[in-house]
Coordinates of N, CA and C in Angstrom, one line a residue:
M1 N 130.8 146.0 81.4 CA 131.8 145.0 81.8 C 132.1 144.9 83.6
E2 N 131.5 145.9 84.0 CA 131.6 145.8 85.5 C 130.8 144.6 86.1
F3 N 129.5 144.1 85.7 CA 129.2 143.1 86.0 C 129.8 141.9 85.8
V4 N 130.7 142.0 84.6 CA 131.4 140.7 84.4 C 132.3 140.4 85.5
S5 N 133.0 141.7 86.0 CA 133.9 141.2 86.9 C 133.4 140.3 88.5
R6 N 132.3 141.0 88.5 CA 131.4 140.7 89.9 C 130.9 139.2 89.6
R7 N 130.5 138.9 88.5 CA 129.9 137.3 88.0 C 130.7 136.3 89.1
P8 N 131.9 135.6 88.7 CA 132.7 135.0 89.6 C 132.2 135.0 91.0
I9 N 132.5 136.0 91.6 CA 131.9 136.3 93.0 C 130.5 136.2 93.4
V10 N 129.6 136.7 92.5 CA 128.4 136.2 93.1 C 128.4 134.9 93.3
A11 N 128.6 134.1 91.8 CA 128.6 132.4 91.8 C 129.2 131.7 93.1
T12 N 130.2 132.4 93.5 CA 131.3 131.5 94.3 C 130.6 131.9 95.8
V13 N 129.9 133.2 96.0 CA 129.0 133.3 97.0 C 127.8 132.3 97.3
L14 N 126.9 132.1 96.3 CA 125.9 131.2 95.7 C 126.5 130.1 95.9
C15 N 127.7 129.2 95.5 CA 128.0 128.4 96.1 C 128.4 128.0 97.5
I16 N 129.0 128.8 97.9 CA 129.2 128.8 99.6 C 128.3 128.5 100.7
L17 N 127.0 129.7 100.2 CA 125.7 129.6 100.8 C 125.0 128.1 100.9
G18 N 124.9 127.8 99.2 CA 124.2 126.3 99.1 C 125.0 125.5 99.6
L19 N 126.7 125.0 99.9 CA 127.3 124.5 100.6 C 126.9 124.3 102.2
G20 N 126.8 125.7 102.4 CA 126.0 125.5 104.3 C 125.1 125.0 104.4
A21 N 124.3 125.4 103.3 CA 122.7 124.7 103.9 C 122.9 123.1 103.3
A22 N 123.2 122.6 102.4 CA 123.7 121.0 102.0 C 124.3 120.4 102.6
S23 N 125.4 120.9 103.8 CA 125.9 120.7 104.8 C 125.1 120.4 105.9
Y24 N 124.2 121.6 106.4 CA 123.4 121.3 107.6 C 122.1 120.2 107.3
L25 N 121.7 119.8 105.9 CA 120.7 119.0 105.6 C 121.6 117.5 105.6
T26 N 123.1 117.3 105.2 CA 123.6 116.1 105.2 C 123.5 116.1 106.8
Y27 N 124.0 116.8 107.5 CA 124.1 116.5 109.3 C 122.9 116.3 109.7
I28 N 121.9 116.9 109.4 CA 120.8 116.3 109.9 C 120.3 115.2 109.5
H29 N 120.3 114.8 108.3 CA 120.0 113.2 107.8 C 120.6 111.9 108.4
F30 N 122.1 112.4 109.0 CA 123.1 111.5 109.4 C 123.2 111.5 110.9
T31 N 122.3 112.4 111.5 CA 122.5 112.6 113.0 C 120.9 112.4 114.0
S32 N 120.5 111.4 114.0 CA 119.2 111.0 114.5 C 118.7 111.9 115.7
S33 N 119.6 112.1 116.5 CA 119.5 112.7 117.8 C 119.0 114.5 117.3
A34 N 119.5 114.6 116.3 CA 119.4 116.2 115.8 C 117.5 116.5 115.4
S35 N 117.2 117.5 115.6 CA 115.8 117.9 115.3 C 116.2 119.2 114.0
I36 N 115.8 119.1 112.8 CA 115.7 120.4 112.2 C 115.0 121.5 112.5
S37 N 115.7 122.4 112.2 CA 114.8 123.4 112.3 C 114.2 124.1 111.3
C38 N 112.9 124.1 111.4 CA 112.2 124.6 110.1 C 110.6 125.1 110.9
L39 N 110.3 125.9 109.8 CA 108.9 126.5 110.2 C 107.8 125.9 110.6
A40 N 106.8 126.0 111.3 CA 105.5 125.5 111.7 C 104.6 125.7 111.1
I41 N 104.2 125.9 109.5 CA 103.2 126.5 109.2 C 102.8 125.2 108.0
K42 N 101.3 125.6 108.0 CA 100.7 124.7 107.3 C 101.6 124.3 105.6
G43 N 101.7 123.0 105.7 CA 102.1 122.5 104.1 C 103.7 122.6 103.7
I44 N 104.4 122.9 105.2 CA 105.7 122.7 105.2 C 105.9 122.0 106.8
N45 N 106.8 121.1 106.3 CA 107.3 119.7 107.3 C 108.5 119.4 106.8
C46 N 109.5 119.9 107.1 CA 110.8 119.6 106.8 C 111.1 118.0 107.2
E47 N 111.1 117.7 108.1 CA 110.9 116.4 108.5 C 110.3 115.2 107.9
K48 N 109.3 115.5 107.3 CA 108.1 114.7 106.6 C 109.4 114.3 105.1
V49 N 109.7 115.8 104.7 CA 110.6 115.9 103.5 C 111.7 114.9 103.4
I50 N 112.5 115.3 104.4 CA 114.1 114.9 104.8 C 114.1 113.1 105.1
T51 N 112.9 112.2 105.5 CA 112.8 111.3 105.9 C 111.6 110.6 105.1
S52 N 111.5 111.4 104.0 CA 110.4 110.4 102.9 C 111.1 109.3 101.9
P53 N 111.1 108.6 101.5 CA 111.5 107.3 100.1 C 112.2 108.6 99.4
Q54 N 111.7 110.0 99.2 CA 112.4 110.4 98.0 C 113.4 111.2 98.4
S55 N 113.7 111.2 99.4 CA 115.3 111.7 100.3 C 116.5 110.7 99.7
L56 N 116.1 109.9 98.9 CA 116.9 109.3 98.5 C 117.1 108.9 97.1
V57 N 118.2 109.0 96.3 CA 118.2 108.5 94.7 C 119.2 107.3 94.5
F58 N 118.8 106.6 94.4 CA 119.9 105.3 94.1 C 120.1 104.9 95.3
G59 N 119.7 105.2 96.6 CA 120.3 105.0 97.7 C 121.5 105.7 98.6
V60 N 121.4 106.9 97.5 CA 122.1 107.9 97.8 C 121.2 108.9 98.5
P61 N 121.8 109.6 99.8 CA 120.7 110.7 100.2 C 121.0 112.1 99.1
V62 N 119.8 112.6 99.4 CA 119.8 113.7 98.6 C 121.0 114.7 99.2
A63 N 120.4 115.0 100.0 CA 121.5 115.4 101.0 C 123.3 115.6 100.4
I64 N 123.3 114.3 100.2 CA 124.8 114.1 99.9 C 125.1 114.7 98.5
L65 N 124.1 114.5 97.8 CA 124.3 114.7 96.3 C 124.4 116.3 96.2
G66 N 123.5 117.0 96.8 CA 123.3 118.2 96.9 C 125.0 118.8 97.5
L67 N 125.7 118.4 98.7 CA 126.7 118.7 99.2 C 127.7 118.6 98.1
A68 N 127.8 117.6 97.4 CA 128.8 117.0 96.2 C 128.5 118.0 95.2
F69 N 127.2 118.3 94.7 CA 127.3 119.5 94.0 C 127.6 120.7 94.3
F70 N 127.6 121.2 95.4 CA 128.3 122.5 95.6 C 129.7 122.6 95.8
V71 N 130.0 121.3 96.4 CA 131.5 121.2 96.6 C 132.4 121.5 94.6
A72 N 131.3 120.7 93.9 CA 132.0 120.8 92.4 C 131.6 121.9 91.8
M73 N 130.4 122.6 91.9 CA 130.4 124.0 91.5 C 131.3 124.9 92.0
L74 N 131.6 124.9 93.4 CA 132.3 125.8 93.9 C 133.9 125.7 93.1
A75 N 134.4 124.3 93.6 CA 135.5 124.3 92.4 C 135.3 125.3 91.0
L76 N 134.6 125.1 90.2 CA 134.0 125.7 89.0 C 133.5 126.9 88.5
C77 N 133.3 127.6 90.1 CA 133.0 129.0 89.9 C 134.0 129.9 90.4
V78 N 134.9 129.7 91.6 CA 135.8 130.4 92.1 C 136.4 131.6 91.1
P79 N 136.9 132.7 91.2 CA 137.1 133.3 90.5 C 138.3 133.2 89.2
P80 N 139.5 132.3 89.7 CA 140.5 131.8 89.1 C 139.9 130.5 87.7
A81 N 139.0 130.0 88.5 CA 138.2 129.0 87.1 C 137.6 130.4 86.1
W82 N 137.3 131.1 86.4 CA 136.1 131.5 85.4 C 137.5 132.1 84.3
R83 N 138.6 132.7 85.0 CA 139.9 133.2 84.4 C 140.7 132.1 83.6
S84 N 140.0 130.7 84.1 CA 141.2 129.6 83.6 C 141.2 129.6 81.9
Q85 N 142.3 129.6 81.2 CA 142.5 129.3 80.0 C 142.2 127.7 79.5
Q86 N 141.4 126.7 80.4 CA 141.5 125.3 80.1 C 139.8 125.4 79.6
H87 N 139.8 124.8 78.3 CA 138.6 124.8 77.5 C 137.5 124.0 78.2
F88 N 137.7 123.4 79.1 CA 136.7 122.5 79.5 C 135.9 123.2 80.9
I89 N 136.4 123.9 81.6 CA 135.9 124.7 82.6 C 134.4 125.2 82.3
A90 N 134.7 126.2 81.3 CA 133.1 126.5 81.4 C 131.9 125.9 80.7
P91 N 132.9 125.2 80.1 CA 131.3 124.3 79.6 C 130.6 123.2 80.7
A92 N 131.8 122.8 81.6 CA 131.4 122.0 82.8 C 130.5 122.7 83.7
R93 N 131.1 124.0 84.1 CA 130.4 125.0 84.8 C 128.7 125.0 84.5
L94 N 128.7 125.1 83.2 CA 127.3 125.3 82.5 C 126.4 123.9 82.4
V95 N 127.7 122.8 82.1 CA 126.5 121.5 82.2 C 126.0 121.5 83.9
G96 N 126.9 121.7 84.3 CA 126.7 121.3 85.8 C 125.3 122.3 86.7
A97 N 125.4 123.5 86.2 CA 124.4 124.5 86.5 C 122.8 123.5 86.4
V98 N 123.2 123.4 84.7 CA 121.7 122.7 83.9 C 121.5 121.4 84.6
T99 N 122.2 120.8 85.1 CA 122.0 119.2 85.9 C 121.6 119.9 87.0
G100 N 122.1 120.8 87.7 CA 121.3 121.5 89.1 C 120.1 121.4 89.0
V101 N 119.7 122.3 88.0 CA 118.3 123.2 87.8 C 117.3 121.6 87.4
G102 N 117.7 120.9 86.7 CA 117.0 119.5 86.5 C 116.8 118.8 87.5
F103 N 117.6 118.9 88.5 CA 117.7 117.8 89.7 C 116.4 118.7 90.5
I104 N 116.3 120.2 90.6 CA 115.6 120.8 91.5 C 114.2 120.3 90.9
C105 N 114.0 120.3 89.7 CA 112.7 120.2 89.0 C 112.0 118.9 89.9
Y106 N 113.0 117.9 89.3 CA 112.6 116.5 90.3 C 112.2 117.0 91.5
L107 N 113.1 117.4 92.2 CA 112.6 117.5 93.8 C 111.7 118.4 94.4
L108 N 111.4 119.4 93.4 CA 110.4 120.0 93.4 C 108.9 119.4 93.4
Y109 N 108.9 118.4 92.0 CA 108.0 117.6 91.8 C 107.3 116.6 92.9
A110 N 108.8 116.2 93.4 CA 108.3 115.1 94.6 C 108.0 115.6 95.9
E111 N 108.5 116.8 96.1 CA 107.9 117.5 97.5 C 106.3 118.1 97.3
L112 N 106.0 118.8 96.0 CA 104.6 118.9 95.8 C 103.4 118.1 95.6
F113 N 103.9 116.9 95.0 CA 103.0 115.8 94.3 C 103.3 114.7 95.0
E114 N 104.4 114.2 95.3 CA 104.5 112.8 96.0 C 104.4 113.0 97.8
I115 N 105.4 114.0 98.2 CA 105.5 114.1 99.9 C 104.3 114.8 100.3
R116 N 103.8 116.0 99.1 CA 103.1 117.0 99.7 C 103.1 117.6 100.8
A117 N 104.6 118.1 101.1 CA 105.0 118.9 102.2 C 106.0 119.3 101.6
I118 N 106.5 120.6 102.3 CA 107.8 121.3 101.5 C 108.7 121.6 102.6
C119 N 110.0 121.5 102.8 CA 111.2 122.0 103.3 C 111.5 123.4 103.0
I120 N 111.8 124.0 104.1 CA 112.5 125.0 103.7 C 114.0 125.3 103.7
W121 N 114.5 124.4 104.5 CA 115.7 124.3 104.2 C 116.3 123.5 102.8
C122 N 115.3 123.0 102.0 CA 115.7 122.4 100.7 C 115.1 123.3 99.7
T123 N 114.4 124.2 99.8 CA 113.9 125.3 99.1 C 114.8 126.2 98.7
A124 N 115.7 126.6 100.0 CA 117.0 127.1 100.0 C 118.1 126.7 99.3
V125 N 117.8 125.9 99.2 CA 119.4 124.9 98.2 C 118.4 124.8 96.9
H126 N 117.1 125.1 96.6 CA 116.5 124.8 95.4 C 117.0 126.1 94.8
V127 N 116.6 127.4 95.6 CA 117.1 128.5 95.1 C 118.0 129.0 94.7
L128 N 119.1 128.6 95.8 CA 120.5 128.9 95.5 C 120.5 128.3 94.3
T129 N 120.6 127.1 93.7 CA 120.9 126.4 92.7 C 120.2 127.3 91.4
F130 N 118.5 127.7 91.4 CA 118.9 128.7 90.2 C 119.5 129.8 90.3
L131 N 119.5 130.2 91.0 CA 120.1 131.5 91.2 C 121.8 131.2 90.2
L132 N 121.9 130.4 91.1 CA 123.6 129.9 90.5 C 123.6 129.7 89.0
F133 N 122.3 128.8 88.2 CA 122.1 128.7 86.8 C 122.2 130.0 86.2
V134 N 121.2 131.2 87.1 CA 121.0 131.9 86.0 C 122.1 132.8 86.2
T135 N 122.8 133.1 86.8 CA 124.3 133.8 87.3 C 125.3 133.0 86.1
I136 N 125.4 131.7 86.0 CA 126.2 131.2 85.1 C 126.1 131.3 83.4
A137 N 124.6 130.7 83.4 CA 123.9 130.9 82.0 C 123.9 132.2 81.2
T138 N 123.5 133.7 82.1 CA 123.7 134.6 81.6 C 124.9 135.3 81.7
G139 N 126.1 134.4 81.9 CA 127.6 134.9 82.0 C 128.2 134.2 81.1
W140 N 127.5 133.4 79.5 CA 128.4 132.3 79.3 C 129.4 133.2 78.1
D141 N 129.1 134.0 77.8 CA 129.7 135.6 77.1 C 130.9 135.8 77.8
D142 N 130.5 136.2 79.1 CA 131.3 136.8 80.1 C 132.7 135.8 80.2
A143 N 132.2 134.8 80.4 CA 133.4 133.8 80.9 C 134.2 133.6 79.9
L144 N 133.4 133.3 78.6 CA 134.5 133.4 77.3 C 135.2 134.4 77.0
D145 N 134.8 135.6 77.3 CA 135.6 136.9 77.5 C 136.7 137.1 78.9
L146 N 136.4 136.7 79.6 CA 137.4 136.7 80.9 C 138.4 135.6 80.3
R147 N 138.0 134.3 79.7 CA 139.1 133.4 79.5 C 140.4 133.8 78.4
E148 N 139.1 134.7 77.4 CA 140.2 135.0 76.5 C 141.4 136.3 77.0
A149 N 140.9 137.4 77.9 CA 141.4 138.4 78.3 C 142.4 137.5 79.2
A150 N 142.2 136.7 79.9 CA 143.6 136.1 80.6 C 144.7 135.3 79.8
A151 N 144.1 135.1 78.4 CA 145.0 134.6 77.5 C 146.2 135.5 76.9
E152 N 144.9 136.7 76.6 CA 146.0 137.8 76.1 C 147.4 138.4 77.0
G153 N 146.8 138.6 78.3 CA 147.9 138.8 79.0 C 147.4 139.0 80.3

């Protein structure tokens, strides 16, 4: 039960870190005078990735989608949400995490095979999204136990 009590905190911290990285990418996307801070190593080119056609999905910047994802996930991952008796929260949290991982699979494909460059900031968002998925998916039973414990008393 020790990790169970920490899982909501881990998920919240991951969401806050993801929110920070997505906020930075959103700022860079909308600020033409800003230069993105990125490592200068072969195959890593943040500028190329964030200005590519793949940086938009249905006309919406991917950075905005990441920002929206982490805002929504933060609301679903704070400790009170894990203890909530609302039956839709735990499934919504899991669906959000699965959707996030599916989207990063698309983005990784785009970076590796279409853009042929990697963005370190995007990779940070991908890693945080994956870790959030693992935290949520491996805690499915724990989330249900926390909800039942809150209902009992």
